One Martini backbone bead per residue (centre of mass of N, CA, C, O) as a GRO file, in nm:
protein
  457
    1MET     BB    1 -24.111   6.677   5.729
    2THR     BB    2 -23.894   6.444   5.777
    3ALA     BB    3 -23.572   6.347   5.756
    4THR     BB    4 -23.632   6.055   5.675
    5THR     BB    5 -23.815   6.118   5.434
    6GLU     BB    6 -23.614   6.293   5.277
    7ALA     BB    7 -23.403   6.070   5.251
    8ALA     BB    8 -23.580   5.867   5.102
    9ARG     BB    9 -23.626   6.049   4.854
   10ALA     BB   10 -23.323   6.090   4.783
   11GLU     BB   11 -23.274   5.779   4.719
   12ARG     BB   12 -23.439   5.817   4.475
   13PRO     BB   13 -23.313   5.815   4.160
   14HIS     BB   14 -23.619   5.833   4.010
   15PRO     BB   15 -23.859   6.023   4.034
   16LEU     BB   16 -24.205   5.961   4.060
   17LYS     BB   17 -24.497   5.995   3.931
   18GLY     BB   18 -24.768   6.055   4.158
   19ARG     BB   19 -24.919   5.903   4.437
   20TRP     BB   20 -24.769   5.995   4.742
   21ILE     BB   21 -24.683   5.861   5.063
   22ASP     BB   22 -24.481   5.979   5.325
   23ASP     BB   23 -24.686   5.926   5.575
   24TRP     BB   24 -24.660   5.596   5.732
   25ARG     BB   25 -24.836   5.469   6.048
   26PRO     BB   26 -24.991   5.179   6.129
   27GLU     BB   27 -24.885   5.139   6.439
   28ASP     BB   28 -25.046   5.397   6.491
   29PRO     BB   29 -25.348   5.438   6.632
   30ALA     BB   30 -25.410   5.733   6.558
   31PHE     BB   31 -25.347   5.717   6.258
   32TRP     BB   32 -25.542   5.486   6.191
   33ALA     BB   33 -25.809   5.632   6.296
   34ALA     BB   34 -25.762   5.911   6.114
   35GLY     BB   35 -25.728   5.726   5.807
   36GLY     BB   36 -25.552   5.476   5.753
   37SER     BB   37 -25.772   5.255   5.724
   38ARG     BB   38 -25.914   5.373   5.475
   39THR     BB   39 -25.673   5.365   5.285
   40ALA     BB   40 -25.616   5.062   5.306
   41ARG     BB   41 -25.896   4.962   5.208
   42ARG     BB   42 -25.888   5.093   4.931
   43ASN     BB   43 -25.634   4.942   4.831
   44LEU     BB   44 -25.742   4.659   4.877
   45MET     BB   45 -25.984   4.659   4.686
   46PHE     BB   46 -25.819   4.721   4.417
   47SER     BB   47 -25.620   4.489   4.449
   48ILE     BB   48 -25.818   4.255   4.431
   49PHE     BB   49 -25.928   4.313   4.150
   50SER     BB   50 -25.660   4.294   3.997
   51GLU     BB   51 -25.582   4.009   4.096
   52HIS     BB   52 -25.830   3.863   3.994
   53ILE     BB   53 -25.778   3.918   3.693
   54GLY     BB   54 -25.499   3.788   3.689
   55PHE     BB   55 -25.591   3.499   3.756
   56SER     BB   56 -25.779   3.466   3.513
   57VAL     BB   57 -25.562   3.503   3.295
   58TRP     BB   58 -25.369   3.284   3.390
   59THR     BB   59 -25.625   3.055   3.374
   60LEU     BB   60 -25.748   3.067   3.084
   61TRP     BB   61 -25.635   2.782   2.967
   62SER     BB   62 -25.828   2.596   3.131
   63VAL     BB   63 -26.057   2.677   2.919
   64LEU     BB   64 -25.951   2.689   2.622
   65VAL     BB   65 -25.889   2.378   2.591
   66LEU     BB   66 -26.197   2.297   2.571
   67PHE     BB   67 -26.216   2.427   2.265
   68LEU     BB   68 -25.995   2.219   2.148
   69GLY     BB   69 -26.068   2.052   1.901
   70PRO     BB   70 -26.004   1.870   1.619
   71ALA     BB   71 -25.942   2.134   1.443
   72TYR     BB   72 -25.659   2.184   1.615
   73GLY     BB   73 -25.470   1.925   1.672
   74VAL     BB   74 -25.486   1.865   1.996
   75ASP     BB   75 -25.370   1.680   2.232
   76PRO     BB   76 -25.366   1.609   2.562
   77ALA     BB   77 -25.063   1.667   2.598
   78GLY     BB   78 -25.075   1.950   2.469
   79LYS     BB   79 -25.275   2.071   2.678
   80PHE     BB   80 -25.090   2.039   2.925
   81THR     BB   81 -24.875   2.226   2.811
   82LEU     BB   82 -25.060   2.485   2.790
   83THR     BB   83 -25.091   2.488   3.118
   84ALA     BB   84 -24.787   2.489   3.208
   85VAL     BB   85 -24.670   2.752   3.090
   86PRO     BB   86 -24.816   2.977   3.261
   87ALA     BB   87 -24.721   2.862   3.530
   88LEU     BB   88 -24.420   2.912   3.482
   89ILE     BB   89 -24.420   3.216   3.424
   90GLY     BB   90 -24.565   3.306   3.684
   91SER     BB   91 -24.349   3.201   3.883
   92ALA     BB   92 -24.104   3.367   3.766
   93LEU     BB   93 -24.249   3.661   3.825
   94ARG     BB   94 -24.283   3.695   4.138
   95ILE     BB   95 -24.022   3.831   4.232
   96PRO     BB   96 -24.012   4.084   4.047
   97TYR     BB   97 -24.296   4.183   4.140
   98THR     BB   98 -24.223   4.226   4.434
   99LEU     BB   99 -23.992   4.442   4.378
  100ALA     BB  100 -24.160   4.658   4.210
  101VAL     BB  101 -24.316   4.806   4.432
  102ALA     BB  102 -24.072   4.964   4.558
  103ARG     BB  103 -23.959   5.085   4.292
  104PHE     BB  104 -24.257   5.212   4.166
  105GLY     BB  105 -24.505   5.146   4.319
  106GLY     BB  106 -24.809   5.018   4.384
  107ARG     BB  107 -24.984   5.183   4.192
  108ASN     BB  108 -24.806   5.182   3.937
  109TRP     BB  109 -24.784   4.870   3.914
  110THR     BB  110 -25.085   4.809   3.893
  111ILE     BB  111 -25.135   4.956   3.634
  112PHE     BB  112 -24.932   4.802   3.460
  113SER     BB  113 -25.013   4.501   3.524
  114ALA     BB  114 -25.303   4.535   3.429
  115ALA     BB  115 -25.253   4.639   3.136
  116LEU     BB  116 -25.083   4.386   3.046
  117LEU     BB  117 -25.336   4.192   3.019
  118LEU     BB  118 -25.418   4.278   2.730
  119VAL     BB  119 -25.232   4.106   2.563
  120PRO     BB  120 -25.348   3.814   2.611
  121ALA     BB  121 -25.645   3.885   2.558
  122VAL     BB  122 -25.627   3.995   2.266
  123LEU     BB  123 -25.474   3.763   2.133
  124ALA     BB  124 -25.682   3.541   2.199
  125ALA     BB  125 -25.932   3.681   2.067
  126VAL     BB  126 -25.793   3.685   1.766
  127LEU     BB  127 -25.611   3.397   1.714
  128ILE     BB  128 -25.823   3.184   1.795
  129GLU     BB  129 -25.830   2.925   1.547
  130PRO     BB  130 -25.860   2.726   1.312
  131GLY     BB  131 -25.511   2.649   1.216
  132VAL     BB  132 -25.351   2.713   1.440
  133SER     BB  133 -25.060   2.687   1.575
  134PHE     BB  134 -24.897   2.546   1.837
  135THR     BB  135 -24.689   2.768   1.873
  136THR     BB  136 -24.891   2.998   1.906
  137LEU     BB  137 -25.032   2.880   2.155
  138LEU     BB  138 -24.782   2.884   2.334
  139VAL     BB  139 -24.739   3.189   2.329
  140LEU     BB  140 -25.016   3.267   2.444
  141ALA     BB  141 -24.980   3.111   2.710
  142ALA     BB  142 -24.724   3.255   2.806
  143VAL     BB  143 -24.841   3.546   2.822
  144ALA     BB  144 -25.052   3.472   3.050
  145GLY     BB  145 -24.834   3.456   3.286
  146VAL     BB  146 -24.849   3.755   3.392
  147GLY     BB  147 -25.086   3.702   3.597
  148GLY     BB  148 -24.904   3.552   3.820
  149GLY     BB  149 -24.758   3.818   3.938
  150ASN     BB  150 -24.989   3.984   4.083
  151PHE     BB  151 -24.990   3.849   4.358
  152ALA     BB  152 -24.712   3.940   4.463
  153SER     BB  153 -24.754   4.250   4.440
  154SER     BB  154 -25.012   4.267   4.609
  155MET     BB  155 -24.898   4.151   4.875
  156ALA     BB  156 -24.666   4.355   4.911
  157ASN     BB  157 -24.845   4.606   4.921
  158ILE     BB  158 -25.045   4.531   5.155
  159ASN     BB  159 -24.833   4.473   5.372
  160ALA     BB  160 -24.749   4.787   5.393
  161PHE     BB  161 -25.041   4.901   5.499
  162TYR     BB  162 -25.040   4.706   5.748
  163PRO     BB  163 -25.055   4.606   6.049
  164GLN     BB  164 -24.951   4.338   6.218
  165ARG     BB  165 -25.243   4.262   6.346
  166LEU     BB  166 -25.375   4.269   6.020
  167LYS     BB  167 -25.225   4.100   5.804
  168GLY     BB  168 -25.371   3.829   5.797
  169TRP     BB  169 -25.642   3.936   5.703
  170ALA     BB  170 -25.557   4.101   5.452
  171LEU     BB  171 -25.402   3.870   5.302
  172GLY     BB  172 -25.639   3.671   5.296
  173ILE     BB  173 -25.838   3.844   5.135
  174ASN     BB  174 -25.655   3.901   4.896
  175ALA     BB  175 -25.602   3.605   4.815
  176GLY     BB  176 -25.894   3.502   4.792
  177GLY     BB  177 -25.990   3.707   4.577
  178GLY     BB  178 -25.786   3.616   4.367
  179ASN     BB  179 -25.843   3.304   4.354
  180LEU     BB  180 -26.137   3.339   4.236
  181GLY     BB  181 -26.047   3.371   3.938
  182VAL     BB  182 -26.039   3.064   3.877
  183ALA     BB  183 -26.353   3.029   3.892
  184VAL     BB  184 -26.461   3.261   3.710
  185VAL     BB  185 -26.338   3.167   3.438
  186GLN     BB  186 -26.515   2.916   3.430
  187LEU     BB  187 -26.788   3.069   3.413
  188VAL     BB  188 -26.727   3.218   3.155
  189GLY     BB  189 -26.693   2.966   2.983
  190LEU     BB  190 -26.978   2.857   3.032
  191ALA     BB  191 -27.131   3.101   2.913
  192VAL     BB  192 -27.013   3.077   2.628
  193LEU     BB  193 -27.103   2.786   2.569
  194ALA     BB  194 -27.416   2.841   2.624
  195THR     BB  195 -27.438   3.084   2.398
  196ALA     BB  196 -27.202   3.044   2.154
  197GLY     BB  197 -27.018   2.807   2.193
  198LYS     BB  198 -26.725   2.614   2.086
  199ASP     BB  199 -26.638   2.837   1.838
  200HIS     BB  200 -26.564   3.087   2.074
  201PRO     BB  201 -26.289   3.138   2.255
  202GLY     BB  202 -26.232   3.451   2.231
  203LEU     BB  203 -26.464   3.546   2.425
  204VAL     BB  204 -26.331   3.486   2.694
  205ALA     BB  205 -26.110   3.701   2.663
  206GLY     BB  206 -26.293   3.944   2.581
  207VAL     BB  207 -26.446   3.983   2.852
  208TYR     BB  208 -26.176   4.105   3.003
  209ILE     BB  209 -26.103   4.377   2.878
  210PRO     BB  210 -26.283   4.582   3.043
  211PHE     BB  211 -26.175   4.487   3.326
  212ILE     BB  212 -25.885   4.569   3.284
  213VAL     BB  213 -25.939   4.867   3.247
  214LEU     BB  214 -26.072   4.905   3.526
  215ALA     BB  215 -25.828   4.822   3.696
  216ALA     BB  216 -25.636   5.044   3.597
  217LEU     BB  217 -25.820   5.286   3.667
  218GLY     BB  218 -25.860   5.227   3.966
  219ALA     BB  219 -25.562   5.250   4.042
  220ALA     BB  220 -25.523   5.546   3.940
  221LEU     BB  221 -25.767   5.678   4.122
  222ALA     BB  222 -25.733   5.500   4.427
  223MET     BB  223 -25.435   5.465   4.464
  224ASP     BB  224 -25.112   5.416   4.636
  225ASN     BB  225 -24.797   5.530   4.732
  226LEU     BB  226 -24.507   5.428   4.922
  227ALA     BB  227 -24.217   5.589   5.016
  228HIS     BB  228 -24.101   5.370   5.238
  229ALA     BB  229 -24.065   5.160   5.038
  230ARG     BB  230 -23.832   4.877   5.037
  231ASN     BB  231 -23.579   4.699   4.921
  232ASP     BB  232 -23.418   4.373   5.028
  233GLY     BB  233 -23.171   4.196   4.900
  234ARG     BB  234 -23.045   4.071   5.156
  235ALA     BB  235 -23.292   3.913   5.250
  236MET     BB  236 -23.292   3.711   5.021
  237ARG     BB  237 -23.011   3.600   5.078
  238ASP     BB  238 -23.047   3.523   5.376
  239VAL     BB  239 -23.301   3.331   5.346
  240CYS     BB  240 -23.158   3.121   5.153
  241ARG     BB  241 -22.976   3.016   5.412
  242ASP     BB  242 -23.242   2.906   5.520
  243GLY     BB  243 -23.400   2.608   5.572
  244HIS     BB  244 -23.699   2.707   5.598
  245THR     BB  245 -23.739   2.806   5.311
  246TRP     BB  246 -23.744   2.517   5.171
  247ILE     BB  247 -23.960   2.386   5.340
  248MET     BB  248 -24.188   2.595   5.283
  249SER     BB  249 -24.180   2.562   4.976
  250VAL     BB  250 -24.270   2.269   4.971
  251LEU     BB  251 -24.540   2.314   5.120
  252TYR     BB  252 -24.648   2.520   4.900
  253ILE     BB  253 -24.660   2.320   4.675
  254GLY     BB  254 -24.879   2.140   4.815
  255THR     BB  255 -25.090   2.372   4.819
  256PHE     BB  256 -25.078   2.589   4.590
  257GLY     BB  257 -24.982   2.400   4.366
  258SER     BB  258 -25.236   2.231   4.371
  259PHE     BB  259 -25.449   2.444   4.322
  260ILE     BB  260 -25.338   2.557   4.046
  261GLY     BB  261 -25.301   2.288   3.899
  262PHE     BB  262 -25.599   2.194   3.916
  263GLY     BB  263 -25.717   2.444   3.783
  264PHE     BB  264 -25.584   2.384   3.505
  265ALA     BB  265 -25.663   2.050   3.481
  266PHE     BB  266 -25.956   1.947   3.547
  267GLY     BB  267 -26.109   1.961   3.276
  268GLN     BB  268 -25.922   1.763   3.124
  269VAL     BB  269 -25.949   1.522   3.309
  270LEU     BB  270 -26.247   1.475   3.260
  271GLN     BB  271 -26.229   1.434   2.946
  272VAL     BB  272 -26.025   1.190   2.963
  273GLN     BB  273 -26.128   1.004   3.201
  274PHE     BB  274 -26.455   1.092   3.119
  275GLY     BB  275 -26.549   1.096   2.806
  276ALA     BB  276 -26.849   1.001   2.805
  277GLU     BB  277 -26.955   1.228   3.011
  278PHE     BB  278 -26.734   1.451   2.857
  279ASP     BB  279 -26.793   1.511   2.523
  280THR     BB  280 -26.829   1.812   2.610
  281PRO     BB  281 -26.730   2.114   2.727
  282ILE     BB  282 -26.989   2.193   2.895
  283LYS     BB  283 -26.985   1.952   3.089
  284ALA     BB  284 -26.719   2.032   3.229
  285ALA     BB  285 -26.786   2.337   3.301
  286TYR     BB  286 -27.006   2.277   3.521
  287LEU     BB  287 -26.756   2.177   3.737
  288THR     BB  288 -26.475   2.343   3.744
  289PHE     BB  289 -26.555   2.577   3.963
  290LEU     BB  290 -26.596   2.442   4.244
  291GLY     BB  291 -26.312   2.397   4.358
  292PRO     BB  292 -26.187   2.687   4.333
  293ALA     BB  293 -26.403   2.824   4.503
  294LEU     BB  294 -26.362   2.670   4.768
  295GLY     BB  295 -26.053   2.720   4.797
  296SER     BB  296 -26.077   3.032   4.814
  297LEU     BB  297 -26.288   3.070   5.051
  298ILE     BB  298 -26.106   2.892   5.267
  299ARG     BB  299 -25.835   3.034   5.311
  300PRO     BB  300 -25.891   3.223   5.559
  301ALA     BB  301 -25.949   2.979   5.750
  302GLY     BB  302 -25.657   2.882   5.770
  303GLY     BB  303 -25.554   3.134   5.923
  304TRP     BB  304 -25.755   3.123   6.158
  305LEU     BB  305 -25.673   2.841   6.264
  306ALA     BB  306 -25.371   2.908   6.302
  307ASP     BB  307 -25.413   3.121   6.526
  308ARG     BB  308 -25.549   2.898   6.731
  309LEU     BB  309 -25.370   2.609   6.669
  310GLY     BB  310 -25.156   2.631   6.458
  311GLY     BB  311 -24.995   2.603   6.164
  312ALA     BB  312 -24.864   2.318   6.175
  313LYS     BB  313 -25.115   2.158   6.258
  314VAL     BB  314 -25.294   2.236   6.017
  315THR     BB  315 -25.099   2.145   5.794
  316PHE     BB  316 -25.074   1.851   5.867
  317TRP     BB  317 -25.385   1.778   5.846
  318THR     BB  318 -25.410   1.872   5.555
  319PHE     BB  319 -25.221   1.656   5.431
  320VAL     BB  320 -25.379   1.418   5.525
  321ALA     BB  321 -25.640   1.495   5.372
  322MET     BB  322 -25.508   1.502   5.089
  323ALA     BB  323 -25.422   1.208   5.080
  324VAL     BB  324 -25.705   1.088   5.113
  325SER     BB  325 -25.826   1.229   4.863
  326ALA     BB  326 -25.628   1.096   4.659
  327VAL     BB  327 -25.723   0.810   4.719
  328LEU     BB  328 -26.009   0.854   4.618
  329VAL     BB  329 -25.931   0.923   4.328
  330LEU     BB  330 -25.782   0.661   4.262
  331THR     BB  331 -26.016   0.470   4.321
  332ALA     BB  332 -26.216   0.598   4.119
  333SER     BB  333 -26.046   0.547   3.868
  334ARG     BB  334 -26.045   0.230   3.893
  335LEU     BB  335 -26.375   0.215   3.915
  336GLY     BB  336 -26.528   0.451   3.753
  337SER     BB  337 -26.615   0.681   3.969
  338LEU     BB  338 -26.746   0.989   3.947
  339ALA     BB  339 -26.848   1.069   4.227
  340LEU     BB  340 -26.582   1.005   4.381
  341PHE     BB  341 -26.399   1.180   4.210
  342LEU     BB  342 -26.533   1.454   4.270
  343THR     BB  343 -26.507   1.443   4.575
  344GLY     BB  344 -26.197   1.424   4.591
  345PHE     BB  345 -26.135   1.689   4.432
  346VAL     BB  346 -26.288   1.891   4.606
  347LEU     BB  347 -26.121   1.826   4.859
  348LEU     BB  348 -25.851   1.911   4.745
  349PHE     BB  349 -25.922   2.204   4.707
  350ALA     BB  350 -26.005   2.270   4.998
  351PHE     BB  351 -25.738   2.182   5.145
  352SER     BB  352 -25.547   2.360   4.983
  353GLY     BB  353 -25.676   2.626   5.075
  354LEU     BB  354 -25.626   2.586   5.375
  355GLY     BB  355 -25.312   2.554   5.345
  356ASN     BB  356 -25.248   2.832   5.236
  357GLY     BB  357 -25.308   2.980   5.504
  358SER     BB  358 -25.126   2.815   5.709
  359THR     BB  359 -24.846   2.845   5.573
  360TYR     BB  360 -24.834   3.157   5.578
  361LYS     BB  361 -24.850   3.169   5.897
  362MET     BB  362 -24.575   3.024   5.957
  363ILE     BB  363 -24.357   3.224   5.867
  364PRO     BB  364 -24.366   3.448   6.092
  365ALA     BB  365 -24.348   3.242   6.329
  366ILE     BB  366 -24.061   3.145   6.287
  367PHE     BB  367 -23.916   3.431   6.320
  368ARG     BB  368 -24.040   3.500   6.590
  369ALA     BB  369 -23.910   3.267   6.745
  370LYS     BB  370 -23.619   3.358   6.689
  371ALA     BB  371 -23.644   3.636   6.821
  372HIS     BB  372 -23.712   3.538   7.109
  373ALA     BB  373 -23.456   3.369   7.143
  374GLY     BB  374 -23.259   3.608   7.109
  375ALA     BB  375 -23.370   3.782   7.344
  376ALA     BB  376 -23.329   3.564   7.568
  377GLY     BB  377 -23.002   3.575   7.500
  378GLY     BB  378 -22.958   3.917   7.498
  379GLY     BB  379 -23.093   4.062   7.287
  380ASP     BB  380 -23.253   4.284   7.081
  381PRO     BB  381 -23.586   4.294   7.048
  382ALA     BB  382 -23.627   4.504   6.820
  383ALA     BB  383 -23.418   4.386   6.622
  384ALA     BB  384 -23.541   4.101   6.610
  385GLU     BB  385 -23.819   4.189   6.498
  386HIS     BB  386 -23.715   4.320   6.240
  387GLU     BB  387 -23.577   4.066   6.127
  388ALA     BB  388 -23.833   3.895   6.109
  389ARG     BB  389 -23.983   4.075   5.904
  390ARG     BB  390 -23.768   4.075   5.682
  391LEU     BB  391 -23.761   3.759   5.634
  392SER     BB  392 -24.061   3.706   5.592
  393GLY     BB  393 -24.100   3.872   5.335
  394ALA     BB  394 -23.894   3.712   5.164
  395LEU     BB  395 -24.022   3.427   5.196
  396ILE     BB  396 -24.296   3.487   5.070
  397GLY     BB  397 -24.182   3.537   4.787
  398ILE     BB  398 -24.039   3.263   4.743
  399ALA     BB  399 -24.274   3.068   4.810
  400GLY     BB  400 -24.465   3.176   4.592
  401ALA     BB  401 -24.288   3.093   4.350
  402VAL     BB  402 -24.244   2.792   4.414
  403GLY     BB  403 -24.542   2.714   4.449
  404ALA     BB  404 -24.632   2.784   4.156
  405PHE     BB  405 -24.455   2.554   4.028
  406GLY     BB  406 -24.651   2.325   4.106
  407GLY     BB  407 -24.838   2.366   3.860
  408VAL     BB  408 -24.641   2.240   3.663
  409LEU     BB  409 -24.609   1.958   3.794
  410VAL     BB  410 -24.903   1.869   3.770
  411ASN     BB  411 -24.920   1.881   3.455
  412ILE     BB  412 -24.686   1.688   3.402
  413ALA     BB  413 -24.802   1.446   3.551
  414PHE     BB  414 -25.052   1.415   3.375
  415ARG     BB  415 -24.919   1.389   3.102
  416GLN     BB  416 -24.746   1.134   3.168
  417SER     BB  417 -24.975   0.949   3.265
  418PHE     BB  418 -25.147   0.948   3.001
  419LEU     BB  419 -24.915   0.847   2.818
  420THR     BB  420 -24.851   0.578   2.985
  421TYR     BB  421 -25.164   0.478   3.104
  422GLY     BB  422 -25.436   0.653   3.017
  423THR     BB  423 -25.422   0.779   3.304
  424GLY     BB  424 -25.401   0.945   3.635
  425ASP     BB  425 -25.268   0.739   3.838
  426GLY     BB  426 -24.972   0.830   3.854
  427ALA     BB  427 -25.036   1.112   3.967
  428TYR     BB  428 -25.192   1.030   4.223
  429ALA     BB  429 -24.956   0.874   4.351
  430ALA     BB  430 -24.763   1.117   4.362
  431PHE     BB  431 -24.936   1.291   4.549
  432ILE     BB  432 -24.943   1.105   4.791
  433ALA     BB  433 -24.636   1.100   4.837
  434PHE     BB  434 -24.599   1.407   4.873
  435TYR     BB  435 -24.791   1.444   5.117
  436ALA     BB  436 -24.628   1.258   5.300
  437VAL     BB  437 -24.374   1.431   5.302
  438CYS     BB  438 -24.512   1.686   5.421
  439CYS     BB  439 -24.594   1.558   5.685
  440ALA     BB  440 -24.310   1.480   5.780
  441LEU     BB  441 -24.186   1.763   5.778
  442THR     BB  442 -24.380   1.902   5.972
  443TRP     BB  443 -24.328   1.715   6.213
  444LEU     BB  444 -24.012   1.715   6.235
  445VAL     BB  445 -23.977   2.042   6.248
  446TYR     BB  446 -24.268   2.163   6.407
  447LEU     BB  447 -24.375   1.920   6.623
  448ARG     BB  448 -24.139   1.786   6.723
  449ALA     BB  449 -23.960   1.718   6.991
  450ARG     BB  450 -23.677   1.947   6.994
  451PRO     BB  451 -23.396   2.092   6.954
  452GLY     BB  452 -23.473   2.407   6.802
  453ARG     BB  453 -23.765   2.435   6.793
  454PRO     BB  454 -24.002   2.630   6.684
  455ALA     BB  455 -24.205   2.823   6.867
  456GLY     BB  456 -24.544   2.856   6.778
  457VAL     BB  457 -24.600   2.737   6.467
   0.00000   0.00000   0.00000
């Protein structure tokens, strides 16, 4: 054991029991080939499963609101509130969940965060029935927000396991597998509606209870903690003073915020906007999984395209495509065309998924460009590269939290639009305007030729 490792262990104020790896050198090719890659893949596999279940529990209420018929006394505005609340709680938890990995260990925190999902699942399975108060439903929806934090801790954990050259692939697979939970929970809801009917919403939550137990057990038996992982509170403070942090956070609201917000709201929008065609929950459930599934599966492609074409270029054209898709949705809403409406929404899901991958790839590229500029000016290249990695990791955590808050904004926009206009037209117009702002920001800061523009983003 090296002196550095011993010192790192000595710094841990309260040594934690569990499986700890003291020597982890993913950038060493020999170490990686001798077993490091196998260990990383094993942790990735179980991390994806736990994160996937977390996403499903987080977006559980996108399905449960479809079951809340007249007997529950909840109007459409109330249903949009029920889907906004878990989005809010999940976004707020992302930064503390990111920090928890280094504090408690990736394996230990995955066990705890997976087991914690039992609380919203069991409560929803037992308490949702006609006559339950709206306040109780709000509390149950808020508790489901704990699933939103799992993404942040999972990404922070897997980021520490992989070498720099493979981080994009590993994080893309991890994120895409987790995002698929949004689509799978829709399929679970469809299966319950098709077999048990609309009077048993608790079964949707109940289905997840054994899988939550499996996720926690899998983490306990197969995952590892990395002793060298450390939080850098200064990195969070430093990166908050960088203007790129807030620009990238706005862009991530446009991509991930749209994806998760539409995932929460799509089923309700269909039922309210096209009530005649979707007069029963099962009719809406037949379609709600399509968009989230496509958006999840295409996310790694966004990172792949960003590697080859440049993250800023892919992100810019993604926002152009999202604005055009939102125009299609608005036009379909005014014409009453269900086919065009569905086409536009599926495209919104797909392009938001693509943008999730490309915006995430922009973050390390921004700080890598700054590092190269500093080295070219006479600075220490190794120190500059370390600083770039330090700030990139902090920004990924902040952007993830702010981006998830976009899910709240989407549901609030729909709620207010239906209250004011009786349709989603006001929300669709707001989305178009916001995507136009994101296009302008991307071009002005990262694509337009100007002094100080980060190169290669």
